[in-house]
mmCIF file with all atom_site columns, C-alpha atoms and ligand atoms in Angstrom:
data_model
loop_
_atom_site.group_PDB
_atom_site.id
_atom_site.type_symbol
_atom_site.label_atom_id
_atom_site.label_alt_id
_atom_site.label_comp_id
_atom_site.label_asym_id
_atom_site.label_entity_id
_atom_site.label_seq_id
_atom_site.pdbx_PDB_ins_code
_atom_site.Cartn_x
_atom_site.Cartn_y
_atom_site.Cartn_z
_atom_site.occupancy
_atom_site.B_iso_or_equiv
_atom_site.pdbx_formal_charge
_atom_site.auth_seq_id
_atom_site.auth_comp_id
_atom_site.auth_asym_id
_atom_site.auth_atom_id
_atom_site.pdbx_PDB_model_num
ATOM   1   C  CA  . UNK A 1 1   ? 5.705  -23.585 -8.099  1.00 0.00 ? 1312 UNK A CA  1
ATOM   2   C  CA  . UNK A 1 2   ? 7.368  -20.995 -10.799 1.00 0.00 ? 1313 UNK A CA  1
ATOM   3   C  CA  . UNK A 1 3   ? 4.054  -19.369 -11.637 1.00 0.00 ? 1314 UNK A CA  1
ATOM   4   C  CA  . UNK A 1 4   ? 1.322  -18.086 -8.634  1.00 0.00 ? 1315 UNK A CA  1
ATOM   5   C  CA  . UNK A 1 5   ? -1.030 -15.723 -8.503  1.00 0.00 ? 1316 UNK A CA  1
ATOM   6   C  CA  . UNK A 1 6   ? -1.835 -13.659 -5.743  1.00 0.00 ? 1317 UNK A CA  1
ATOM   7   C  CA  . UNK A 1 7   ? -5.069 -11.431 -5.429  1.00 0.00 ? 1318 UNK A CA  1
ATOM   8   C  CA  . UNK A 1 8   ? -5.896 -9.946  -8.927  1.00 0.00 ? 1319 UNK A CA  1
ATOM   9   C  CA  . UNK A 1 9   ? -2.056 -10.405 -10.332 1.00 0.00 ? 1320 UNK A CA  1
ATOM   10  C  CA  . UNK A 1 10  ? 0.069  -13.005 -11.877 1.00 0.00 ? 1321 UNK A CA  1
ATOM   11  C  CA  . UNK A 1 11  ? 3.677  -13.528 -10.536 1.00 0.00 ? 1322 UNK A CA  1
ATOM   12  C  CA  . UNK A 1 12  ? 6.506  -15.748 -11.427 1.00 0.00 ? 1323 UNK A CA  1
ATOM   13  C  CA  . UNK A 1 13  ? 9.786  -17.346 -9.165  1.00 0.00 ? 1324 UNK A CA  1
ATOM   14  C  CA  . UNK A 1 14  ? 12.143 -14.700 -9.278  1.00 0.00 ? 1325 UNK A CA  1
ATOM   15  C  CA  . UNK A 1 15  ? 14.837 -15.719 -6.325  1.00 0.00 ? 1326 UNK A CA  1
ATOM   16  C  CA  . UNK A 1 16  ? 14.345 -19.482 -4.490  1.00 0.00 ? 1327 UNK A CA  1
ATOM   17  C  CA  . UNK A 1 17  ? 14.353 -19.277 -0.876  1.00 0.00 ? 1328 UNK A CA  1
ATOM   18  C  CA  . UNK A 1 18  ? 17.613 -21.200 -0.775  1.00 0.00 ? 1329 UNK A CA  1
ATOM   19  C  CA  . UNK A 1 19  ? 19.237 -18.389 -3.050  1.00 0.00 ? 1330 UNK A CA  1
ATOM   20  C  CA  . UNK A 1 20  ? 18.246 -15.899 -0.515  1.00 0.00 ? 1331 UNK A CA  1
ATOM   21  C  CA  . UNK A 1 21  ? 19.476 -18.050 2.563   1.00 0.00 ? 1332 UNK A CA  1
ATOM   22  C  CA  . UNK A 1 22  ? 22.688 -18.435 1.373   1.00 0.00 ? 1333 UNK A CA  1
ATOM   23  C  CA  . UNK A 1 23  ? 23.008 -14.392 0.776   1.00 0.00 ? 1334 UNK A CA  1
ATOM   24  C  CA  . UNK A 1 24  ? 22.147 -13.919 3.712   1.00 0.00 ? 1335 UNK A CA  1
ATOM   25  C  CA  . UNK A 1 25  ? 24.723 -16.292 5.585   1.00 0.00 ? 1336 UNK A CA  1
ATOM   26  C  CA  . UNK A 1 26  ? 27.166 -14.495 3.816   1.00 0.00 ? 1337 UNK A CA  1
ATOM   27  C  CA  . UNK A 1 27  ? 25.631 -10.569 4.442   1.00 0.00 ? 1338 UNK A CA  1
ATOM   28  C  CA  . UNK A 1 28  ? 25.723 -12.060 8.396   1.00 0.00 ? 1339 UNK A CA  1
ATOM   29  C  CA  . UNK A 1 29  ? 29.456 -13.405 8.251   1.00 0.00 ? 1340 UNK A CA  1
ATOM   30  C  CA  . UNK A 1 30  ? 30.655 -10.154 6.628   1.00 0.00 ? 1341 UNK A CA  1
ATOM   31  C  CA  . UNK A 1 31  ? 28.657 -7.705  9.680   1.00 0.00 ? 1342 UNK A CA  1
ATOM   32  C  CA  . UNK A 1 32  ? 30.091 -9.978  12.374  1.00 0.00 ? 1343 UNK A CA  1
ATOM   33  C  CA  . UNK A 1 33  ? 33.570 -9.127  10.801  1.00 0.00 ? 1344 UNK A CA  1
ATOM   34  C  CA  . UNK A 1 34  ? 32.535 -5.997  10.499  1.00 0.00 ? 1345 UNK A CA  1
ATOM   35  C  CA  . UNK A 1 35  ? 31.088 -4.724  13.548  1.00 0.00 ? 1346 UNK A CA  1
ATOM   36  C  CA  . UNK A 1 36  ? 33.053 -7.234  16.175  1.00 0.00 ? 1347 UNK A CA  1
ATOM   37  C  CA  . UNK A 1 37  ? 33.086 -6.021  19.677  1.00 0.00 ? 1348 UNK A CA  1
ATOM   38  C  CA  . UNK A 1 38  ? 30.675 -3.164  18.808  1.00 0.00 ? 1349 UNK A CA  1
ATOM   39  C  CA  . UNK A 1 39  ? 27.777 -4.066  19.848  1.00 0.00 ? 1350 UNK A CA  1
ATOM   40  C  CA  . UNK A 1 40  ? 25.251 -2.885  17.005  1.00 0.00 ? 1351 UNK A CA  1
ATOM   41  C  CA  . UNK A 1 41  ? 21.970 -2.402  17.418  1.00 0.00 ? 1352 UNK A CA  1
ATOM   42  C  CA  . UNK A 1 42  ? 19.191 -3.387  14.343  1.00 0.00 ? 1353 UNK A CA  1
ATOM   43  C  CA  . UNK A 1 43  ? 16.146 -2.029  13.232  1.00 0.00 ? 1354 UNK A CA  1
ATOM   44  C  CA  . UNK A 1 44  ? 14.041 -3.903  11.220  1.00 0.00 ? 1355 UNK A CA  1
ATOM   45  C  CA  . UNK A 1 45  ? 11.484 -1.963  9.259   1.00 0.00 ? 1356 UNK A CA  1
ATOM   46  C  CA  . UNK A 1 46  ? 8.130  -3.652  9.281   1.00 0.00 ? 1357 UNK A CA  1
ATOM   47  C  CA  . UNK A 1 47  ? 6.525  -5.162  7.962   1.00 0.00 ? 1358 UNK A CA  1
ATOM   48  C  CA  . UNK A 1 48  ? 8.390  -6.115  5.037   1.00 0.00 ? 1359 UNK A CA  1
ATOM   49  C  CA  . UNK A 1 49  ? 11.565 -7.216  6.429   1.00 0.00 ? 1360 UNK A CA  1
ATOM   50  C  CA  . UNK A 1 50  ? 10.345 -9.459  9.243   1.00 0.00 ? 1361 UNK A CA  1
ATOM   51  C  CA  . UNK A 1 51  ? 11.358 -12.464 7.653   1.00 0.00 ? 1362 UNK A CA  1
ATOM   52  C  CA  . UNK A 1 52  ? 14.306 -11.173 6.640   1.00 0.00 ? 1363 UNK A CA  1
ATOM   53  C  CA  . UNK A 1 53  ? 15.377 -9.665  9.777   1.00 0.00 ? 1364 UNK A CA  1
ATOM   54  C  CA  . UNK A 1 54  ? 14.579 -13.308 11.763  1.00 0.00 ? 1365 UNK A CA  1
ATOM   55  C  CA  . UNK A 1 55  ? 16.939 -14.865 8.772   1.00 0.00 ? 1366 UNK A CA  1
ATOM   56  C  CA  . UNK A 1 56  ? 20.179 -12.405 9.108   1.00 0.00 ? 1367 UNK A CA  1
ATOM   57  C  CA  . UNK A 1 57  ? 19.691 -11.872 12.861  1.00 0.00 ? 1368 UNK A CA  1
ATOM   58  C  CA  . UNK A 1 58  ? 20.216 -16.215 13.283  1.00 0.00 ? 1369 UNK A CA  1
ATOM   59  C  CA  . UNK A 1 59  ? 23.527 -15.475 11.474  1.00 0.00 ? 1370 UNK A CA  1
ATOM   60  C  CA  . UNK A 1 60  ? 24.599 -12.815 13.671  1.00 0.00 ? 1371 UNK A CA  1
ATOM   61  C  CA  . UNK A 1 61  ? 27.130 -14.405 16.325  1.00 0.00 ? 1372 UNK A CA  1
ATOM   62  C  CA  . UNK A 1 62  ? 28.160 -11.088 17.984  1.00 0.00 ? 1373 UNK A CA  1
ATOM   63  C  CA  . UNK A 1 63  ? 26.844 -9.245  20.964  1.00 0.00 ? 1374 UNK A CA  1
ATOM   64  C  CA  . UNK A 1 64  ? 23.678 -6.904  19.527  1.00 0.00 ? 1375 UNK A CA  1
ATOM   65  C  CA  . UNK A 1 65  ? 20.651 -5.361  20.448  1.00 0.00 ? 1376 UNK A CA  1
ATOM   66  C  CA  . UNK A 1 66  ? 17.401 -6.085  18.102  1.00 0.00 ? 1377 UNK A CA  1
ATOM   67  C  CA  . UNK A 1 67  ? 14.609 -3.493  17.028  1.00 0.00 ? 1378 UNK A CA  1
ATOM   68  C  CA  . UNK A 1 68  ? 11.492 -2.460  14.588  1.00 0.00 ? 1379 UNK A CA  1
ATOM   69  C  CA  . UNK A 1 69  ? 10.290 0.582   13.092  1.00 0.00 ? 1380 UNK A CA  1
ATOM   70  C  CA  . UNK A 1 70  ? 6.985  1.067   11.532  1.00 0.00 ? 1381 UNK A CA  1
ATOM   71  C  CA  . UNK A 1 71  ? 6.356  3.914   8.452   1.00 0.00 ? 1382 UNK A CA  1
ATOM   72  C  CA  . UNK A 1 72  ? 3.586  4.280   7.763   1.00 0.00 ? 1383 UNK A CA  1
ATOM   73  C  CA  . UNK A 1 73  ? 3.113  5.540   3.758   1.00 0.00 ? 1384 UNK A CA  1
ATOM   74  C  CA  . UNK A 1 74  ? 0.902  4.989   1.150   1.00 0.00 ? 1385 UNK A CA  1
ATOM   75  C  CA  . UNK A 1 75  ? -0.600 1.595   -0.678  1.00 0.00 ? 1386 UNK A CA  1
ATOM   76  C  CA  . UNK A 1 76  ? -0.215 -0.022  -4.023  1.00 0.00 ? 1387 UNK A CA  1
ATOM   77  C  CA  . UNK A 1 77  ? 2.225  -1.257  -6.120  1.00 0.00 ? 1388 UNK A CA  1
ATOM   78  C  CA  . UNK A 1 78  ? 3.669  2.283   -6.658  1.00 0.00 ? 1389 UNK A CA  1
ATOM   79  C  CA  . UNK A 1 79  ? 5.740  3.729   -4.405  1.00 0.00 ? 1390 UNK A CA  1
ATOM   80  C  CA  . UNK A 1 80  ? 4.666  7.150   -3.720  1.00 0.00 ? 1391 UNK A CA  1
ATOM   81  C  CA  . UNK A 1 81  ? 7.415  9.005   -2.156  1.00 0.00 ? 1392 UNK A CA  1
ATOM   82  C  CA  . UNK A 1 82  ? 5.247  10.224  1.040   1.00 0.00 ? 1393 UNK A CA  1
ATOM   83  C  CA  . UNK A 1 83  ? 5.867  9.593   4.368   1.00 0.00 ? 1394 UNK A CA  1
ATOM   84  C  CA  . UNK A 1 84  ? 4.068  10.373  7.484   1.00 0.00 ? 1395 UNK A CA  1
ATOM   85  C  CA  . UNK A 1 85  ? 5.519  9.139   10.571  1.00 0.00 ? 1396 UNK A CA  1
ATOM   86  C  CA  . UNK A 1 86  ? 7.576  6.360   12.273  1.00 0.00 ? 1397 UNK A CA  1
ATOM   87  C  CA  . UNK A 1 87  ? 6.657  4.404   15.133  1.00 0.00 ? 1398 UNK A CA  1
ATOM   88  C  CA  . UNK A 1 88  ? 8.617  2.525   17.388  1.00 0.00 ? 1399 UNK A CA  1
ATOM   89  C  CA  . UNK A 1 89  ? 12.210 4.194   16.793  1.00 0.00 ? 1400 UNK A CA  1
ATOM   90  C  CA  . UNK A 1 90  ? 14.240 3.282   20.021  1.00 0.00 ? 1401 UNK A CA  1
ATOM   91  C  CA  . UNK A 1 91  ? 15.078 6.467   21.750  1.00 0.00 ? 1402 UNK A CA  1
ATOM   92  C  CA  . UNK A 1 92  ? 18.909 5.630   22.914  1.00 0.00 ? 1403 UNK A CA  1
ATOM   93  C  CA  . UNK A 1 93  ? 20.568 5.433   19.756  1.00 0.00 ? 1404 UNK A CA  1
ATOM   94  C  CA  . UNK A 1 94  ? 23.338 8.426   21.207  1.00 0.00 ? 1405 UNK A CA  1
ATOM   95  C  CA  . UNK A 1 95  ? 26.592 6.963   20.314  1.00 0.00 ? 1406 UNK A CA  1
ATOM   96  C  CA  . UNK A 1 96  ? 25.441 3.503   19.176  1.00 0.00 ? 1407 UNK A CA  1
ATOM   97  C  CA  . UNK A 1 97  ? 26.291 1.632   15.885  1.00 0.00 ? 1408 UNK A CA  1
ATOM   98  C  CA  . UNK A 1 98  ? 22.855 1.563   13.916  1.00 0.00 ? 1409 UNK A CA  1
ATOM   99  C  CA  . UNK A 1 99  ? 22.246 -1.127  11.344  1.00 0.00 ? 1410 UNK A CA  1
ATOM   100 C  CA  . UNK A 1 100 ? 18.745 -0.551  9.471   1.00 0.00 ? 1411 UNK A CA  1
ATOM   101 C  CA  . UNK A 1 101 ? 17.261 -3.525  8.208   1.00 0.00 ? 1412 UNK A CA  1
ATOM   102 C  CA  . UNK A 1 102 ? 14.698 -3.584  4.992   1.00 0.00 ? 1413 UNK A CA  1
ATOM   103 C  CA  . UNK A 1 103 ? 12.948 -5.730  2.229   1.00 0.00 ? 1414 UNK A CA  1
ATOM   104 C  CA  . UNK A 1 104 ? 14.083 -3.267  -0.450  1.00 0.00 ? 1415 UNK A CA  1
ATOM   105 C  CA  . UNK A 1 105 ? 14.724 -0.158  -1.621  1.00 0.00 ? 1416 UNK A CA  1
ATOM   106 C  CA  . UNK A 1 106 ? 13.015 1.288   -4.321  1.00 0.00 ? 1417 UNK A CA  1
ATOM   107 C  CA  . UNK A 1 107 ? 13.219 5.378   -4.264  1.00 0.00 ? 1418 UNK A CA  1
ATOM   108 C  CA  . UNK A 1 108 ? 14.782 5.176   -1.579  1.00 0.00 ? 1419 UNK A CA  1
ATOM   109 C  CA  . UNK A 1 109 ? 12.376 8.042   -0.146  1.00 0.00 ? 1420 UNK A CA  1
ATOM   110 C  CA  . UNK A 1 110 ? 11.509 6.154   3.065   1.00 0.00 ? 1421 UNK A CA  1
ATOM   111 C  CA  . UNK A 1 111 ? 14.916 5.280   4.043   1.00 0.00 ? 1422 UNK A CA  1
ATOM   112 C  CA  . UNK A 1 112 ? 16.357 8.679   3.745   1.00 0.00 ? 1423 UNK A CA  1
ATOM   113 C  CA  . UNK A 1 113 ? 13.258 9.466   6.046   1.00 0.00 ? 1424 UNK A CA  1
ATOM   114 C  CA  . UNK A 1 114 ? 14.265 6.952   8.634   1.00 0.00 ? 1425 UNK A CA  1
ATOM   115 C  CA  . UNK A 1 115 ? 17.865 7.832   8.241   1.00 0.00 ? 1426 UNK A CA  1
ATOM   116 C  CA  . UNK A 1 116 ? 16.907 11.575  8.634   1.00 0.00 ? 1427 UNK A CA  1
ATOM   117 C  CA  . UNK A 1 117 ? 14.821 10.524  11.896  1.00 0.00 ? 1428 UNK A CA  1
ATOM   118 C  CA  . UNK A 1 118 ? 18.177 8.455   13.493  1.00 0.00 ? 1429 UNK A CA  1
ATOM   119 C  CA  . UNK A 1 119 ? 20.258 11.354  12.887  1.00 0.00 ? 1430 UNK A CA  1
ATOM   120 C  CA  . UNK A 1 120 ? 18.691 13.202  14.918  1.00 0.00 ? 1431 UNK A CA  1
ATOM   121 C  CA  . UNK A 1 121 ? 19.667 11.157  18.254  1.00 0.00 ? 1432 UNK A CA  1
ATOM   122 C  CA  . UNK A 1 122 ? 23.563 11.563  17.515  1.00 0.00 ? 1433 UNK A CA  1
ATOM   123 C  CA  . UNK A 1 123 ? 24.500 7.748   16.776  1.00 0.00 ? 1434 UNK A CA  1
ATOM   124 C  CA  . UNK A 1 124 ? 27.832 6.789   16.058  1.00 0.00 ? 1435 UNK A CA  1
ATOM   125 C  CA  . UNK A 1 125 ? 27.367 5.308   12.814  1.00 0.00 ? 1436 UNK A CA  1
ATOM   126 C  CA  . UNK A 1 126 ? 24.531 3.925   10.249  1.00 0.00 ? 1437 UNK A CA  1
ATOM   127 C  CA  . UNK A 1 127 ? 24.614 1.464   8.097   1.00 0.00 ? 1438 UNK A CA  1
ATOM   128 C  CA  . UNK A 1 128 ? 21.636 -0.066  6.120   1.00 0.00 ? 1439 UNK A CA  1
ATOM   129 C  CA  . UNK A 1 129 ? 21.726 -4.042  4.947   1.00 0.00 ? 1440 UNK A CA  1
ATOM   130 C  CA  . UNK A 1 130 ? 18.732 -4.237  2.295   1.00 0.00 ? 1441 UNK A CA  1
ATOM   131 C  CA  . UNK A 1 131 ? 17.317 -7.577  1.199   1.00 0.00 ? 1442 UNK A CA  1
ATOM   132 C  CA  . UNK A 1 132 ? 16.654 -6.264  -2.063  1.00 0.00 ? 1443 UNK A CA  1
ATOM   133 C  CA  . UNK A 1 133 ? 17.710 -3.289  -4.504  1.00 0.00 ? 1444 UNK A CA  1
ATOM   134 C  CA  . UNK A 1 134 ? 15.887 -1.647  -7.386  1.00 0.00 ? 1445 UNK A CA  1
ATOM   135 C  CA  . UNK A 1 135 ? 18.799 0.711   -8.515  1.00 0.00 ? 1446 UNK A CA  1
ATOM   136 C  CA  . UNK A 1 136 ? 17.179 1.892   -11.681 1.00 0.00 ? 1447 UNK A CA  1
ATOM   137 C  CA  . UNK A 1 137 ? 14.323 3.033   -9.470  1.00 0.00 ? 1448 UNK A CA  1
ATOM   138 C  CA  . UNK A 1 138 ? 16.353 4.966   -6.615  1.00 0.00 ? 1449 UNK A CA  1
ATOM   139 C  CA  . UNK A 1 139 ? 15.861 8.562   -6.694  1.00 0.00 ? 1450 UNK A CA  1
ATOM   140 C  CA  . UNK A 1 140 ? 18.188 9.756   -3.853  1.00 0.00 ? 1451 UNK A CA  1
ATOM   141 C  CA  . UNK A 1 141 ? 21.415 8.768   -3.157  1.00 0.00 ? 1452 UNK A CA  1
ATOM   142 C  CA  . UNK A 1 142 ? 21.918 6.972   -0.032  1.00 0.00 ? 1453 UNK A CA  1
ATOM   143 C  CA  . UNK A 1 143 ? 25.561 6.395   1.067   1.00 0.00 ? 1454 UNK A CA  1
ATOM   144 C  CA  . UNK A 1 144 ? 24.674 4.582   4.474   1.00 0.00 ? 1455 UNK A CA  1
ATOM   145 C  CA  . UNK A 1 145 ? 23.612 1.658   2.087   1.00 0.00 ? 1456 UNK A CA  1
ATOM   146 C  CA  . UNK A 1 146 ? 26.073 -1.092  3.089   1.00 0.00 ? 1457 UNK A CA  1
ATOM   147 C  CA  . UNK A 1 147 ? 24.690 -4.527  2.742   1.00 0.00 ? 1458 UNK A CA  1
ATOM   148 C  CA  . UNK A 1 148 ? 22.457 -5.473  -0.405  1.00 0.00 ? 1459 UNK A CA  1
ATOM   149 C  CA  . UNK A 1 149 ? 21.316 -9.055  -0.951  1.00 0.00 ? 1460 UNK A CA  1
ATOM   150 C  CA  . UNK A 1 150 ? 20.146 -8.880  -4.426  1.00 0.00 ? 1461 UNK A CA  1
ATOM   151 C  CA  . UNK A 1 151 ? 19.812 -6.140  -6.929  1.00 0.00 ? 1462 UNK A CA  1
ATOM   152 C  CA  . UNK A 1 152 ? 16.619 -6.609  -9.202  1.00 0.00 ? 1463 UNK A CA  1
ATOM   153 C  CA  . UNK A 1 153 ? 15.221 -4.434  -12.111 1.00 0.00 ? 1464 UNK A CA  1
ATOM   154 C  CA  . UNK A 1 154 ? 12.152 -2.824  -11.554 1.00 0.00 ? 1465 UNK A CA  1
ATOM   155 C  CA  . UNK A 1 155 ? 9.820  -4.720  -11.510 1.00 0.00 ? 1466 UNK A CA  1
ATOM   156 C  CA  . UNK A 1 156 ? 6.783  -5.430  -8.437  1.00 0.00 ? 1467 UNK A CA  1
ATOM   157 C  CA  . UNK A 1 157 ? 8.185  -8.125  -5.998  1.00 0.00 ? 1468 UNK A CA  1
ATOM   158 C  CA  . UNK A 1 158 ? 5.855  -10.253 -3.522  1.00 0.00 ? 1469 UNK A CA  1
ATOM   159 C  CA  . UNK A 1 159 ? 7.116  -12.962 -1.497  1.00 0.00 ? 1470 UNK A CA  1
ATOM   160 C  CA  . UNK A 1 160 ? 9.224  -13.456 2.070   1.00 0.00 ? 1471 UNK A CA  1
ATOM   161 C  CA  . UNK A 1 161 ? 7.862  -10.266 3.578   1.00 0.00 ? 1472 UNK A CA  1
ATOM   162 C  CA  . UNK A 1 162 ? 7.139  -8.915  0.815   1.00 0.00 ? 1473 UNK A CA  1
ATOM   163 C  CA  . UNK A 1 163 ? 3.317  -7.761  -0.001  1.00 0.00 ? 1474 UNK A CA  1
ATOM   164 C  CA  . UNK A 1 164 ? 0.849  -7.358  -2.601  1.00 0.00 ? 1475 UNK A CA  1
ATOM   165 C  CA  . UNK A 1 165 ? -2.064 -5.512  -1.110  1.00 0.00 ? 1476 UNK A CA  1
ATOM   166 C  CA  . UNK A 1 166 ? -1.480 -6.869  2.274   1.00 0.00 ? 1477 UNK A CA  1
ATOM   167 C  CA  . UNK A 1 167 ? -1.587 -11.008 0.428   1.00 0.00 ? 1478 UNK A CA  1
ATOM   168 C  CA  . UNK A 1 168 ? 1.564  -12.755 -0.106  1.00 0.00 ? 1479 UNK A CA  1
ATOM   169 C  CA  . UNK A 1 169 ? 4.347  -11.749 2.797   1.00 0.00 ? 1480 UNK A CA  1
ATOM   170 C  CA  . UNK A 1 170 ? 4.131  -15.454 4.376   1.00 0.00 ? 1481 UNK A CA  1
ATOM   171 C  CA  . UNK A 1 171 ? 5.344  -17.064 0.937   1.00 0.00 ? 1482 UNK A CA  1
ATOM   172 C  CA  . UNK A 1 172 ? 9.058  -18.592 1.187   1.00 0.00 ? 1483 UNK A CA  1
ATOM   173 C  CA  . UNK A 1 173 ? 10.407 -17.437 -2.400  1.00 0.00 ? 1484 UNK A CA  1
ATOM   174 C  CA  . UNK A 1 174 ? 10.262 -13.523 -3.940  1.00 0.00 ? 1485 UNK A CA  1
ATOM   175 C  CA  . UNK A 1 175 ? 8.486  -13.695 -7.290  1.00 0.00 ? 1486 UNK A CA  1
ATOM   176 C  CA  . UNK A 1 176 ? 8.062  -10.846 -9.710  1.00 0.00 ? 1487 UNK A CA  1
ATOM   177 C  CA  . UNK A 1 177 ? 4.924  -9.083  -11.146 1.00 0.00 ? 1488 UNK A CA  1
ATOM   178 C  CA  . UNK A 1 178 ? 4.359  -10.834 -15.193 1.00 0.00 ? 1489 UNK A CA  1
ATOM   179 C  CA  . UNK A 1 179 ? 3.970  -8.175  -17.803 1.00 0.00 ? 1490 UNK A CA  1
ATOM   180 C  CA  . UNK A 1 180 ? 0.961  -8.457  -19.556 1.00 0.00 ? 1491 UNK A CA  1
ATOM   181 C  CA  . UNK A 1 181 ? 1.894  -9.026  -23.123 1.00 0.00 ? 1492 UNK A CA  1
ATOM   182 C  CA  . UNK A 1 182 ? 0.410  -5.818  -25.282 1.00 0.00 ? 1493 UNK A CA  1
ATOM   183 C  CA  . UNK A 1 183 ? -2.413 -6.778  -27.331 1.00 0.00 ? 1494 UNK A CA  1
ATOM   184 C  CA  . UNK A 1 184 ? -1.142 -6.477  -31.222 1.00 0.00 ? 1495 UNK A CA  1
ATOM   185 C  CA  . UNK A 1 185 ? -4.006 -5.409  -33.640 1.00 0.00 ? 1496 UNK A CA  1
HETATM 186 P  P1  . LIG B 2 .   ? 10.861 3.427   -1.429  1.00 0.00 ? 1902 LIG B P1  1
HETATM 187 O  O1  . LIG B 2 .   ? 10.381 3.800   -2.815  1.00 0.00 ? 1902 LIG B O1  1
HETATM 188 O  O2  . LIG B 2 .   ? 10.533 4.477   -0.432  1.00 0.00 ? 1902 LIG B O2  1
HETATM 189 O  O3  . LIG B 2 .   ? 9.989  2.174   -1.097  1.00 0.00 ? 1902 LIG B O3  1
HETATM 190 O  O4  . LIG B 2 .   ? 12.318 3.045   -1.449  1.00 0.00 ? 1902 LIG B O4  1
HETATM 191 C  C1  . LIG B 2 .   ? 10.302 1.330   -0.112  1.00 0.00 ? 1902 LIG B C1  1
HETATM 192 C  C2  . LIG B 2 .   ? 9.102  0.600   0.392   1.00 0.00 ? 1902 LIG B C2  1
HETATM 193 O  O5  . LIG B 2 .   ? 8.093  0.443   -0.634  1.00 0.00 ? 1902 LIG B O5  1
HETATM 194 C  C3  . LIG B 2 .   ? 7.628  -0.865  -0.655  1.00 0.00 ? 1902 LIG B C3  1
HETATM 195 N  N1  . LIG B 2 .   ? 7.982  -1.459  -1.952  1.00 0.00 ? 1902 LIG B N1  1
HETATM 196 C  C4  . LIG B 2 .   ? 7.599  -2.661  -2.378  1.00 0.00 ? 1902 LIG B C4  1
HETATM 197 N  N2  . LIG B 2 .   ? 6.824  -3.602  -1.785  1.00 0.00 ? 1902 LIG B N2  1
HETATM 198 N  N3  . LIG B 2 .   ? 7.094  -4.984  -3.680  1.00 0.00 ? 1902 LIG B N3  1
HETATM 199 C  C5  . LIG B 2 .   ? 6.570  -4.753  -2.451  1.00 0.00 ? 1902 LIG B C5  1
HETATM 200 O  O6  . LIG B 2 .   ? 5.891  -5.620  -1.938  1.00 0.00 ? 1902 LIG B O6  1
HETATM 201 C  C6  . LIG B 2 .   ? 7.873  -4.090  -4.333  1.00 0.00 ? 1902 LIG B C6  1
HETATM 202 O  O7  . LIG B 2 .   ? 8.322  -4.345  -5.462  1.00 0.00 ? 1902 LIG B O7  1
HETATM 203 C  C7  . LIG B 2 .   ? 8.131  -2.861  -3.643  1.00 0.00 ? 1902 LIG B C7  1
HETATM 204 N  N4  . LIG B 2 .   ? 8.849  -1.746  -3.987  1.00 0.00 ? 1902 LIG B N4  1
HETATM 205 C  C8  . LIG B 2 .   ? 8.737  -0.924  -2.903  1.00 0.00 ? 1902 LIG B C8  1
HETATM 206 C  C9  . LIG B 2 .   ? 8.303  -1.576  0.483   1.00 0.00 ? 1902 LIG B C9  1
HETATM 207 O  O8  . LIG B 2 .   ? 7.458  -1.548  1.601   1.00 0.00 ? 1902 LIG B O8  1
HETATM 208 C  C10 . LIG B 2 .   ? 9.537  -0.787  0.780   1.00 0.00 ? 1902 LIG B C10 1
HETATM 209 O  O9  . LIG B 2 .   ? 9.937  -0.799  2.128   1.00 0.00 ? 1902 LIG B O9  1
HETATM 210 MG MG1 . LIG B 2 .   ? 9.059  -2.040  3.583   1.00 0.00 ? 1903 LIG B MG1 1
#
């Protein structure tokens, strides 16, 4: 189905599920290169990259540790560039190879929040693998950013973890917001 609608808004098929599947072989055959006999731990960042997270973490063939974060921030289809608080953030990351896992970056405000929060336990190096990239929309420059599936313009997403207003996360495929054509006089 190219065309759904979910809740009050109209969406169309912006990346097939076996698009993103195949990305994401390839993201997990370049970490296990990357970080082999290190030991890395992840940190998925709910909700949004659960699905994602399961995906890349079935491609990961070296020795790792798996965990989630929650940040909690506003709702809507704007992002609003305030956090409150993370829950969840393992408490051993001294000395230990981090590897943040999200959706998608957009401002890029609550990743530099979460990096700011890993910092402080001394690891030995961060990474971050995002599904998804909006780099006309990122408003901080974040170095740490390793791994991108997909860059996208920016535009609303929904789909594979992905929400509108809480609706749409369990679809298989990411589809994009339609613009409503102006009305001409
Ligand atoms: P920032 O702006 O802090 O935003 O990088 C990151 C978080 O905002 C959510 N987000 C989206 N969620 N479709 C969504 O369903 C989108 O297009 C979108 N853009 C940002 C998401 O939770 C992400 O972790
Ligand atoms: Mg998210």
């Amino acid at each position: 189905m190219h065309n759904i609608q979910v809740a009050d808004k109209a969406f169309e098929l912006l990346l097939e599920n076996d698009n993103i599947a195949k990305r994401t072989r390839l993201i997990g055959i370049q970490i296990n290169l990357d970080y082999e006999n290190r030991c890395p731990i992840f940190i998925g960042v709910l909700n949004g990259s659960f699905l994602f997270m399961a995906d890349l973490l079935k491609e990961i063939n070296i020795s790792c540790e798996i965990g989630f974060v929650k940040v909690s921030s506003y709702k809507g289809t704007e992002s609003s560039g305030t956090i409150k608080q993370t829950f969840g953030l393992p408490e051993d990351l001294h000395n230990r190879d981090v590897i943040i896992v999200e959706d998608i970056v957009d401002t890029g405000f609550t990743l530099k929040y979460i990096l700011s929060e890993v910092y402080k336990q001394n690891p030995a190096s961060v990474k971050v693998c995002s599904l998804l990239l909006k780099p006309t929309a990122l408003q901080t420059p974040i170095d740490e950013l390793e791994y991108v599936g997909f860059e996208i313009a920016n535009e609303f997403v929904v789909g594979y973890g992905l929400d509108y207003d809480g609706l749409g996360r369990n679809l298989i495929d990411i589809y994009r917001a339609k613009t409503v054509a102006p009305n001409l006089p």
